[in-house]
GROMACS .gro file of C-alpha atoms in nm:
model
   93
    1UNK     CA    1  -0.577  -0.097  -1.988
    2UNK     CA    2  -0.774   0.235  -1.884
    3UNK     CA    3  -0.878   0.307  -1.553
    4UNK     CA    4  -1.225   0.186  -1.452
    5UNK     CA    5  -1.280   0.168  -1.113
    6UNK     CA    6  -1.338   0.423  -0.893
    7UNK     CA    7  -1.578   0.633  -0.657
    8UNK     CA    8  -1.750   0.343  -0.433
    9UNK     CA    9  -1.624   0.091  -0.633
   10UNK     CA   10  -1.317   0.142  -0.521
   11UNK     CA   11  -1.361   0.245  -0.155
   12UNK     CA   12  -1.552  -0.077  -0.105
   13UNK     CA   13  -1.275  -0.242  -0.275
   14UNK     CA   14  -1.029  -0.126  -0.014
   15UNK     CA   15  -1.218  -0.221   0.271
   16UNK     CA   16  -1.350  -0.535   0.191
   17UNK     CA   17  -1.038  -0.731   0.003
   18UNK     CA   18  -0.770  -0.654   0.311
   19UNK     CA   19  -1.037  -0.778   0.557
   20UNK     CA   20  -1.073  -1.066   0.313
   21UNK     CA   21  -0.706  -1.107   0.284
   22UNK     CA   22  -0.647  -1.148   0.687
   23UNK     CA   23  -0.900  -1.418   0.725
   24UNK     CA   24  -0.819  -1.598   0.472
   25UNK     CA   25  -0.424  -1.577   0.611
   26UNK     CA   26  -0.574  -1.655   0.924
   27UNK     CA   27  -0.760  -1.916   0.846
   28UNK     CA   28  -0.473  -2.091   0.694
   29UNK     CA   29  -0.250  -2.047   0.994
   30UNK     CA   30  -0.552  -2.204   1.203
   31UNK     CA   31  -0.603  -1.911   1.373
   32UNK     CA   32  -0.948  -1.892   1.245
   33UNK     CA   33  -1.199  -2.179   1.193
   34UNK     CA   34  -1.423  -2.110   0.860
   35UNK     CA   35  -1.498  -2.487   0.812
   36UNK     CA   36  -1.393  -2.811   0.927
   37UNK     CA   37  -1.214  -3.018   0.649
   38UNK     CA   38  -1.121  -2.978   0.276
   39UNK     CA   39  -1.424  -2.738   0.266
   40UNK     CA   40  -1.247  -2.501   0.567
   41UNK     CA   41  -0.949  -2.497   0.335
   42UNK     CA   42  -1.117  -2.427   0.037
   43UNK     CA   43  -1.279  -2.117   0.183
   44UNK     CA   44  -1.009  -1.987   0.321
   45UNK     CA   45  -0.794  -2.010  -0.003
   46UNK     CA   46  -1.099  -1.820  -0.165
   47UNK     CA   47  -1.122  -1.528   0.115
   48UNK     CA   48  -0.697  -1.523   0.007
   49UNK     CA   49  -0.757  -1.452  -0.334
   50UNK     CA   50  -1.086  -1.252  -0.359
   51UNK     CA   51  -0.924  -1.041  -0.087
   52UNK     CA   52  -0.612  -1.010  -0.332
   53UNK     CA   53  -0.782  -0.943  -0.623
   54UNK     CA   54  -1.054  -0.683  -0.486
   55UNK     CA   55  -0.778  -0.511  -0.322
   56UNK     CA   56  -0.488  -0.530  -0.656
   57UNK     CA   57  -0.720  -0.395  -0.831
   58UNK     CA   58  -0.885  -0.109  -0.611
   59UNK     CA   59  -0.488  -0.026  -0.597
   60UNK     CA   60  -0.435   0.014  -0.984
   61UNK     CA   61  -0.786   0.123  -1.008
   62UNK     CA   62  -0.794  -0.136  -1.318
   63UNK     CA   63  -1.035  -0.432  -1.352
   64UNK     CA   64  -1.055  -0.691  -1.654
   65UNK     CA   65  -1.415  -0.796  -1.560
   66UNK     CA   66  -1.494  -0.478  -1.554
   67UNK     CA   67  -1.376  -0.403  -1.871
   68UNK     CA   68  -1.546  -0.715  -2.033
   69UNK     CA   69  -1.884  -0.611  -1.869
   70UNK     CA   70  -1.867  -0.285  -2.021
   71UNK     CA   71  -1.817  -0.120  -1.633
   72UNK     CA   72  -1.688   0.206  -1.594
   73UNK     CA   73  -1.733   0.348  -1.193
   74UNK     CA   74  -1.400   0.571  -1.269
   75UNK     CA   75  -1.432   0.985  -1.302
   76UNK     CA   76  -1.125   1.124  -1.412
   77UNK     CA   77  -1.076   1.454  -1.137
   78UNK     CA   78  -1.145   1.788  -1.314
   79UNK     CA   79  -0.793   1.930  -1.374
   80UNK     CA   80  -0.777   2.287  -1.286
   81UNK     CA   81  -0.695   2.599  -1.538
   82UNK     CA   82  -0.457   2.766  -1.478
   83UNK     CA   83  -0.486   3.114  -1.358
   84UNK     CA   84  -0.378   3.413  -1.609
   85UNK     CA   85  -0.357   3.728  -1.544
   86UNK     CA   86  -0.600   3.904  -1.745
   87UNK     CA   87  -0.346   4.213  -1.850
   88UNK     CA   88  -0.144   3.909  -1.974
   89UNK     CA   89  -0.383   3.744  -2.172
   90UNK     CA   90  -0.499   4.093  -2.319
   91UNK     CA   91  -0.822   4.172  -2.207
   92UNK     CA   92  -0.907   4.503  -2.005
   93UNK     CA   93  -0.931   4.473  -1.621
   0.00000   0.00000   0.00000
């Protein structure tokens, strides 16, 4: 699979799916309260894996719903010539 995430896409990605990831951990050790219940539990299992998932795949830069909706936020960097010396590559100075 090709890159396709990148730019904000990505940046957001990294900052939203570890905060994710620690409430959802800390939810589960009752450190944090979401919800009382079956529901409390079933948010914090969510915040686990969105959190995983948004930050897996700002890591790898890769996305397969991104890829089925056509979504491309990544810009492959420039890469740089490199520099000849003009005597070398035959032209006068």
């Amino acid at each position: 699979m090709e890159k396709n995430v990148g730019g904000y896409d990505r940046r957001t990605r990294l900052l939203v799916g570890p905060v994710l990831l620690v409430v959802g951990i800390a939810a589960l050790a009752g450190l944090l309260s979401i919800a009382a219940g079956t529901l409390g539990m079933a948010l914090a299992v969510l915040a686990l894996v969105v959190g995983a998932v948004l930050t897996i795949t700002a890591r790898t830069q890769q996305c397969p719903m991104n890829s089925m909706l056509g979504r491309n936020t990544y810009r492959e960097q420039p890469r740089s010539e490199p520099e000849t010396d003009d005597r070398q590559a035959g032209r006068p100075s």
